[in-house]
Amino acid sequence: TVFSGWGTTNDLRIKPEVVANGLQVFSCSNASNTSYATLSGTSMSCPFATGCSILIQEFCQKYLSYFPKSSTAKGCIIHGADFYEIPNDANVSGKHGYGIINMNNTLKFLDEVYKNTDGYALYNNEVMTNDDTEKIYTFDNGDAFKSLVVTLCWTDVPGVGNDTFSIQQPDDKSIINRLGLYIEHTNTQGQSDRKSTRLNSSHLVISYAV
């Protein structure tokens, strides 16, 4: 919408990460106990995003036997987001982030993780310390012709600096730990090709606490 805040931030973080509809939403009204109205604003989109996070928590507790970290819930929401309204076929934009929340996609992904389907994996609350240089995950998507897309999220320690828009300086460190993601593909001849990849969405989700 034209009235929403757009990113990125001064230190180039993607904000917003995802978006939800907040324009002309049919919702409850305070006129009476039974009244409804068509309303717009983050007061409309925020409850939807919050409800999606609760669905992820409920699924993980019921079927995966753990309470997911906030970074896990964020990663799953980003993972299932739709790109179709992002202009110019860009994977990430300062207006829509990684896309529009699509819980149908997210819950399908979680269901495949629960069923232990080849090509789907979720790592919840992995730990990275100052003594770690890298973590390696071996991942077989089961089909050489499938595309592999990875979403990485982490819970960081508090940043340093003033986040007020008019005061924040370019060297203020809102992110203390910057994690890099690399994909190494091994072909049928056993040769590998290590490449960095843009983080967007689809089969593998990794959640860290650093």
PDB file of C-alpha atoms in Angstrom:
ATOM      1  CA  THR A   1       0.000   0.000   0.000  1.00  0.00           C
ATOM      2  CA  VAL A   2       1.078   3.591  -0.479  1.00  0.00           C
ATOM      3  CA  PHE A   3       0.875   4.259   3.279  1.00  0.00           C
ATOM      4  CA  SER A   4       3.139   1.384   4.397  1.00  0.00           C
ATOM      5  CA  GLY A   5       6.773   1.779   5.397  1.00  0.00           C
ATOM      6  CA  TRP A   6       9.228   0.476   2.800  1.00  0.00           C
ATOM      7  CA  GLY A   7      12.824  -0.742   3.178  1.00  0.00           C
ATOM      8  CA  THR A   8      15.572  -1.410   3.087  1.00  0.00           C
ATOM      9  CA  THR A   9      17.086  -0.090   6.325  1.00  0.00           C
ATOM     10  CA  ASN A  10      20.179   2.112   6.519  1.00  0.00           C
ATOM     11  CA  ASP A  11      22.356  -0.958   7.102  1.00  0.00           C
ATOM     12  CA  LEU A  12      20.682  -2.770   4.158  1.00  0.00           C
ATOM     13  CA  ARG A  13      18.535  -5.213   6.102  1.00  0.00           C
ATOM     14  CA  ILE A  14      15.477  -6.425   4.167  1.00  0.00           C
ATOM     15  CA  LYS A  15      12.422  -4.769   5.723  1.00  0.00           C
ATOM     16  CA  PRO A  16       9.695  -5.828   5.609  1.00  0.00           C
ATOM     17  CA  GLU A  17      10.624  -9.511   5.362  1.00  0.00           C
ATOM     18  CA  VAL A  18       7.104 -10.439   4.244  1.00  0.00           C
ATOM     19  CA  VAL A  19       3.810  -8.642   3.769  1.00  0.00           C
ATOM     20  CA  ALA A  20       0.137  -9.396   4.443  1.00  0.00           C
ATOM     21  CA  ASN A  21      -2.999  -7.673   3.248  1.00  0.00           C
ATOM     22  CA  GLY A  22      -3.863  -4.546   5.222  1.00  0.00           C
ATOM     23  CA  LEU A  23      -6.000  -2.752   2.654  1.00  0.00           C
ATOM     24  CA  GLN A  24      -9.804  -2.771   2.853  1.00  0.00           C
ATOM     25  CA  VAL A  25     -10.072  -5.817   5.130  1.00  0.00           C
ATOM     26  CA  PHE A  26     -13.539  -6.837   6.360  1.00  0.00           C
ATOM     27  CA  SER A  27     -13.078  -6.922  10.114  1.00  0.00           C
ATOM     28  CA  CYS A  28     -14.672  -6.444  13.531  1.00  0.00           C
ATOM     29  CA  SER A  29     -15.838  -2.976  14.536  1.00  0.00           C
ATOM     30  CA  ASN A  30     -16.167  -1.374  17.977  1.00  0.00           C
ATOM     31  CA  ALA A  31     -19.580   0.120  17.123  1.00  0.00           C
ATOM     32  CA  SER A  32     -21.334  -2.826  18.828  1.00  0.00           C
ATOM     33  CA  ASN A  33     -20.780  -6.445  19.830  1.00  0.00           C
ATOM     34  CA  THR A  34     -22.011  -7.639  16.427  1.00  0.00           C
ATOM     35  CA  SER A  35     -20.760  -4.926  14.055  1.00  0.00           C
ATOM     36  CA  TYR A  36     -18.265  -5.179  11.219  1.00  0.00           C
ATOM     37  CA  ALA A  37     -16.436  -2.662   9.039  1.00  0.00           C
ATOM     38  CA  THR A  38     -13.982  -2.468   6.151  1.00  0.00           C
ATOM     39  CA  LEU A  39     -10.687  -1.166   7.547  1.00  0.00           C
ATOM     40  CA  SER A  40      -7.108  -0.554   6.398  1.00  0.00           C
ATOM     41  CA  GLY A  41      -3.735  -0.382   8.131  1.00  0.00           C
ATOM     42  CA  THR A  42      -1.142  -2.474   9.917  1.00  0.00           C
ATOM     43  CA  SER A  43      -3.846  -3.156  12.535  1.00  0.00           C
ATOM     44  CA  MET A  44      -5.368  -5.390   9.852  1.00  0.00           C
ATOM     45  CA  SER A  45      -2.235  -7.115   8.502  1.00  0.00           C
ATOM     46  CA  CYS A  46      -0.487  -7.660  11.864  1.00  0.00           C
ATOM     47  CA  PRO A  47      -3.166  -9.980  13.379  1.00  0.00           C
ATOM     48  CA  PHE A  48      -3.011 -12.143  10.256  1.00  0.00           C
ATOM     49  CA  ALA A  49       0.783 -12.474  10.478  1.00  0.00           C
ATOM     50  CA  THR A  50       0.535 -13.177  14.216  1.00  0.00           C
ATOM     51  CA  GLY A  51      -2.056 -15.884  13.651  1.00  0.00           C
ATOM     52  CA  CYS A  52       0.215 -17.513  11.070  1.00  0.00           C
ATOM     53  CA  SER A  53       3.062 -17.636  13.611  1.00  0.00           C
ATOM     54  CA  ILE A  54       0.748 -19.288  16.144  1.00  0.00           C
ATOM     55  CA  LEU A  55      -0.245 -21.935  13.575  1.00  0.00           C
ATOM     56  CA  ILE A  56       3.459 -22.750  13.084  1.00  0.00           C
ATOM     57  CA  GLN A  57       3.977 -23.011  16.843  1.00  0.00           C
ATOM     58  CA  GLU A  58       0.943 -25.280  17.160  1.00  0.00           C
ATOM     59  CA  PHE A  59       2.105 -27.541  14.317  1.00  0.00           C
ATOM     60  CA  CYS A  60       5.648 -27.873  15.675  1.00  0.00           C
ATOM     61  CA  GLN A  61       4.427 -28.645  19.196  1.00  0.00           C
ATOM     62  CA  LYS A  62       1.837 -31.175  18.061  1.00  0.00           C
ATOM     63  CA  TYR A  63       3.730 -32.989  15.303  1.00  0.00           C
ATOM     64  CA  LEU A  64       7.453 -32.202  15.726  1.00  0.00           C
ATOM     65  CA  SER A  65       7.468 -32.248  19.565  1.00  0.00           C
ATOM     66  CA  TYR A  66       9.177 -28.911  20.186  1.00  0.00           C
ATOM     67  CA  PHE A  67       8.281 -25.255  20.619  1.00  0.00           C
ATOM     68  CA  PRO A  68       9.890 -23.411  17.699  1.00  0.00           C
ATOM     69  CA  LYS A  69      12.104 -20.383  18.163  1.00  0.00           C
ATOM     70  CA  SER A  70      10.916 -17.066  16.754  1.00  0.00           C
ATOM     71  CA  SER A  71      13.584 -17.338  14.052  1.00  0.00           C
ATOM     72  CA  THR A  72      12.146 -20.724  13.062  1.00  0.00           C
ATOM     73  CA  ALA A  73       8.637 -19.301  12.735  1.00  0.00           C
ATOM     74  CA  LYS A  74       9.999 -16.376  10.713  1.00  0.00           C
ATOM     75  CA  GLY A  75      11.982 -18.721   8.467  1.00  0.00           C
ATOM     76  CA  CYS A  76       8.925 -20.888   7.780  1.00  0.00           C
ATOM     77  CA  ILE A  77       6.785 -17.858   6.915  1.00  0.00           C
ATOM     78  CA  ILE A  78       9.463 -16.481   4.574  1.00  0.00           C
ATOM     79  CA  HIS A  79       9.898 -19.951   3.106  1.00  0.00           C
ATOM     80  CA  GLY A  80       6.287 -20.186   1.987  1.00  0.00           C
ATOM     81  CA  ALA A  81       5.889 -16.594   0.819  1.00  0.00           C
ATOM     82  CA  ASP A  82       4.641 -15.880  -2.705  1.00  0.00           C
ATOM     83  CA  PHE A  83       6.660 -13.671  -5.054  1.00  0.00           C
ATOM     84  CA  TYR A  84       4.012 -13.035  -7.671  1.00  0.00           C
ATOM     85  CA  GLU A  85       3.393  -9.371  -6.823  1.00  0.00           C
ATOM     86  CA  ILE A  86       7.056  -8.416  -6.492  1.00  0.00           C
ATOM     87  CA  PRO A  87       7.974  -6.253  -9.507  1.00  0.00           C
ATOM     88  CA  ASN A  88      10.607  -7.070 -12.124  1.00  0.00           C
ATOM     89  CA  ASP A  89      10.866 -10.722 -11.054  1.00  0.00           C
ATOM     90  CA  ALA A  90      13.217  -9.762  -8.219  1.00  0.00           C
ATOM     91  CA  ASN A  91      13.528 -12.338  -5.434  1.00  0.00           C
ATOM     92  CA  VAL A  92      13.653  -9.631  -2.779  1.00  0.00           C
ATOM     93  CA  SER A  93      12.369  -6.070  -2.739  1.00  0.00           C
ATOM     94  CA  GLY A  94      12.204  -3.197  -0.282  1.00  0.00           C
ATOM     95  CA  LYS A  95       8.459  -2.978  -0.810  1.00  0.00           C
ATOM     96  CA  HIS A  96       7.343  -6.623  -0.465  1.00  0.00           C
ATOM     97  CA  GLY A  97      10.397  -8.252   1.127  1.00  0.00           C
ATOM     98  CA  TYR A  98      10.468 -11.962   0.301  1.00  0.00           C
ATOM     99  CA  GLY A  99       6.819 -11.965  -0.735  1.00  0.00           C
ATOM    100  CA  ILE A 100       3.245 -12.238   0.484  1.00  0.00           C
ATOM    101  CA  ILE A 101       2.481 -14.643   3.347  1.00  0.00           C
ATOM    102  CA  ASN A 102       1.028 -17.911   2.063  1.00  0.00           C
ATOM    103  CA  MET A 103       0.303 -20.287   4.933  1.00  0.00           C
ATOM    104  CA  ASN A 104      -0.872 -22.969   2.520  1.00  0.00           C
ATOM    105  CA  ASN A 105       2.703 -23.202   1.206  1.00  0.00           C
ATOM    106  CA  THR A 106       4.218 -23.011   4.702  1.00  0.00           C
ATOM    107  CA  LEU A 107       2.020 -25.734   6.181  1.00  0.00           C
ATOM    108  CA  LYS A 108       2.607 -27.980   3.159  1.00  0.00           C
ATOM    109  CA  PHE A 109       6.348 -27.611   3.787  1.00  0.00           C
ATOM    110  CA  LEU A 110       5.952 -28.414   7.507  1.00  0.00           C
ATOM    111  CA  ASP A 111       3.786 -31.426   6.686  1.00  0.00           C
ATOM    112  CA  GLU A 112       6.494 -32.798   4.383  1.00  0.00           C
ATOM    113  CA  VAL A 113       9.043 -32.273   7.177  1.00  0.00           C
ATOM    114  CA  TYR A 114       6.748 -34.173   9.565  1.00  0.00           C
ATOM    115  CA  LYS A 115       6.355 -37.041   7.064  1.00  0.00           C
ATOM    116  CA  ASN A 116      10.170 -37.094   6.650  1.00  0.00           C
ATOM    117  CA  THR A 117       9.834 -36.672   2.897  1.00  0.00           C
ATOM    118  CA  ASP A 118      13.070 -36.618   0.896  1.00  0.00           C
ATOM    119  CA  GLY A 119      13.909 -33.104  -0.163  1.00  0.00           C
ATOM    120  CA  TYR A 120      12.436 -31.336   2.884  1.00  0.00           C
ATOM    121  CA  ALA A 121      14.276 -30.418   6.086  1.00  0.00           C
ATOM    122  CA  LEU A 122      13.865 -28.027   9.003  1.00  0.00           C
ATOM    123  CA  TYR A 123      16.612 -27.336  11.542  1.00  0.00           C
ATOM    124  CA  ASN A 124      15.201 -25.594  14.619  1.00  0.00           C
ATOM    125  CA  ASN A 125      17.376 -23.647  17.076  1.00  0.00           C
ATOM    126  CA  GLU A 126      20.801 -24.682  15.860  1.00  0.00           C
ATOM    127  CA  VAL A 127      23.566 -22.980  17.883  1.00  0.00           C
ATOM    128  CA  MET A 128      26.515 -21.012  16.465  1.00  0.00           C
ATOM    129  CA  THR A 129      29.206 -19.808  18.900  1.00  0.00           C
ATOM    130  CA  ASN A 130      32.243 -17.557  18.558  1.00  0.00           C
ATOM    131  CA  ASP A 131      34.408 -20.694  18.271  1.00  0.00           C
ATOM    132  CA  ASP A 132      32.488 -21.970  15.230  1.00  0.00           C
ATOM    133  CA  THR A 133      33.717 -21.092  11.752  1.00  0.00           C
ATOM    134  CA  GLU A 134      31.079 -23.036   9.825  1.00  0.00           C
ATOM    135  CA  LYS A 135      28.304 -25.597  10.118  1.00  0.00           C
ATOM    136  CA  ILE A 136      27.896 -28.183   7.370  1.00  0.00           C
ATOM    137  CA  TYR A 137      24.610 -29.867   6.442  1.00  0.00           C
ATOM    138  CA  THR A 138      24.408 -32.649   3.874  1.00  0.00           C
ATOM    139  CA  PHE A 139      21.157 -32.442   1.979  1.00  0.00           C
ATOM    140  CA  ASP A 140      19.915 -34.788  -0.766  1.00  0.00           C
ATOM    141  CA  ASN A 141      16.877 -33.472  -2.588  1.00  0.00           C
ATOM    142  CA  GLY A 142      16.326 -36.879  -4.198  1.00  0.00           C
ATOM    143  CA  ASP A 143      16.191 -35.573  -7.758  1.00  0.00           C
ATOM    144  CA  ALA A 144      19.022 -34.021  -9.738  1.00  0.00           C
ATOM    145  CA  PHE A 145      16.544 -31.891 -11.682  1.00  0.00           C
ATOM    146  CA  LYS A 146      14.897 -30.317  -8.635  1.00  0.00           C
ATOM    147  CA  SER A 147      15.809 -26.785  -7.633  1.00  0.00           C
ATOM    148  CA  LEU A 148      17.015 -26.273  -4.080  1.00  0.00           C
ATOM    149  CA  VAL A 149      16.087 -23.117  -2.200  1.00  0.00           C
ATOM    150  CA  VAL A 150      17.254 -22.435   1.366  1.00  0.00           C
ATOM    151  CA  THR A 151      15.991 -19.998   3.999  1.00  0.00           C
ATOM    152  CA  LEU A 152      18.319 -19.047   6.858  1.00  0.00           C
ATOM    153  CA  CYS A 153      17.167 -17.033   9.905  1.00  0.00           C
ATOM    154  CA  TRP A 154      18.830 -16.371  13.220  1.00  0.00           C
ATOM    155  CA  THR A 155      18.147 -14.785  16.589  1.00  0.00           C
ATOM    156  CA  ASP A 156      20.856 -12.189  17.106  1.00  0.00           C
ATOM    157  CA  VAL A 157      22.091 -10.432  20.230  1.00  0.00           C
ATOM    158  CA  PRO A 158      20.971  -6.777  20.695  1.00  0.00           C
ATOM    159  CA  GLY A 159      22.475  -4.359  18.202  1.00  0.00           C
ATOM    160  CA  VAL A 160      24.569  -1.282  18.857  1.00  0.00           C
ATOM    161  CA  GLY A 161      23.437   2.194  17.807  1.00  0.00           C
ATOM    162  CA  ASN A 162      20.312   4.312  17.601  1.00  0.00           C
ATOM    163  CA  ASP A 163      17.610   2.873  15.346  1.00  0.00           C
ATOM    164  CA  THR A 164      15.730   6.161  15.078  1.00  0.00           C
ATOM    165  CA  PHE A 165      15.542   6.954  11.368  1.00  0.00           C
ATOM    166  CA  SER A 166      16.823  10.520  11.679  1.00  0.00           C
ATOM    167  CA  ILE A 167      19.674   9.597  14.039  1.00  0.00           C
ATOM    168  CA  GLN A 168      20.928   6.197  12.864  1.00  0.00           C
ATOM    169  CA  GLN A 169      24.371   6.299  11.306  1.00  0.00           C
ATOM    170  CA  PRO A 170      25.569   3.992   8.497  1.00  0.00           C
ATOM    171  CA  ASP A 171      28.133   2.374  10.795  1.00  0.00           C
ATOM    172  CA  ASP A 172      25.629   1.583  13.570  1.00  0.00           C
ATOM    173  CA  LYS A 173      25.568  -2.195  14.007  1.00  0.00           C
ATOM    174  CA  SER A 174      21.960  -3.358  14.137  1.00  0.00           C
ATOM    175  CA  ILE A 175      23.214  -6.837  13.203  1.00  0.00           C
ATOM    176  CA  ILE A 176      26.057  -8.139  15.387  1.00  0.00           C
ATOM    177  CA  ASN A 177      26.439 -11.607  13.864  1.00  0.00           C
ATOM    178  CA  ARG A 178      26.281 -11.788  10.078  1.00  0.00           C
ATOM    179  CA  LEU A 179      25.973 -15.383   8.931  1.00  0.00           C
ATOM    180  CA  GLY A 180      26.866 -16.397   5.384  1.00  0.00           C
ATOM    181  CA  LEU A 181      25.210 -19.220   3.492  1.00  0.00           C
ATOM    182  CA  TYR A 182      27.008 -21.301   0.848  1.00  0.00           C
ATOM    183  CA  ILE A 183      25.632 -24.113  -1.278  1.00  0.00           C
ATOM    184  CA  GLU A 184      28.059 -26.801  -2.491  1.00  0.00           C
ATOM    185  CA  HIS A 185      26.673 -29.015  -5.240  1.00  0.00           C
ATOM    186  CA  THR A 186      28.282 -32.397  -5.886  1.00  0.00           C
ATOM    187  CA  ASN A 187      27.563 -33.840  -9.310  1.00  0.00           C
ATOM    188  CA  THR A 188      27.566 -37.458 -10.433  1.00  0.00           C
ATOM    189  CA  GLN A 189      31.342 -37.339 -11.024  1.00  0.00           C
ATOM    190  CA  GLY A 190      31.933 -36.323  -7.409  1.00  0.00           C
ATOM    191  CA  GLN A 191      33.014 -32.806  -8.330  1.00  0.00           C
ATOM    192  CA  SER A 192      31.801 -29.906  -6.225  1.00  0.00           C
ATOM    193  CA  ASP A 193      30.953 -26.315  -6.989  1.00  0.00           C
ATOM    194  CA  ARG A 194      30.592 -23.995  -4.033  1.00  0.00           C
ATOM    195  CA  LYS A 195      28.412 -20.950  -4.603  1.00  0.00           C
ATOM    196  CA  SER A 196      26.780 -18.291  -2.495  1.00  0.00           C
ATOM    197  CA  THR A 197      23.040 -17.986  -2.969  1.00  0.00           C
ATOM    198  CA  ARG A 198      20.442 -15.330  -2.362  1.00  0.00           C
ATOM    199  CA  LEU A 199      18.230 -16.344   0.559  1.00  0.00           C
ATOM    200  CA  ASN A 200      14.623 -16.683  -0.529  1.00  0.00           C
ATOM    201  CA  SER A 201      12.256 -19.650  -0.116  1.00  0.00           C
ATOM    202  CA  SER A 202      11.345 -23.338  -0.619  1.00  0.00           C
ATOM    203  CA  HIS A 203      12.776 -26.702   0.686  1.00  0.00           C
ATOM    204  CA  LEU A 204      15.303 -26.252   3.511  1.00  0.00           C
ATOM    205  CA  VAL A 205      14.915 -23.999   6.577  1.00  0.00           C
ATOM    206  CA  ILE A 206      17.716 -23.447   9.128  1.00  0.00           C
ATOM    207  CA  SER A 207      17.145 -21.528  12.374  1.00  0.00           C
ATOM    208  CA  TYR A 208      20.096 -20.395  14.508  1.00  0.00           C
ATOM    209  CA  ALA A 209      20.654 -18.811  17.894  1.00  0.00           C
ATOM    210  CA  VAL A 210      23.927 -16.822  17.866  1.00  0.00           C
TER     211      VAL A 210
END
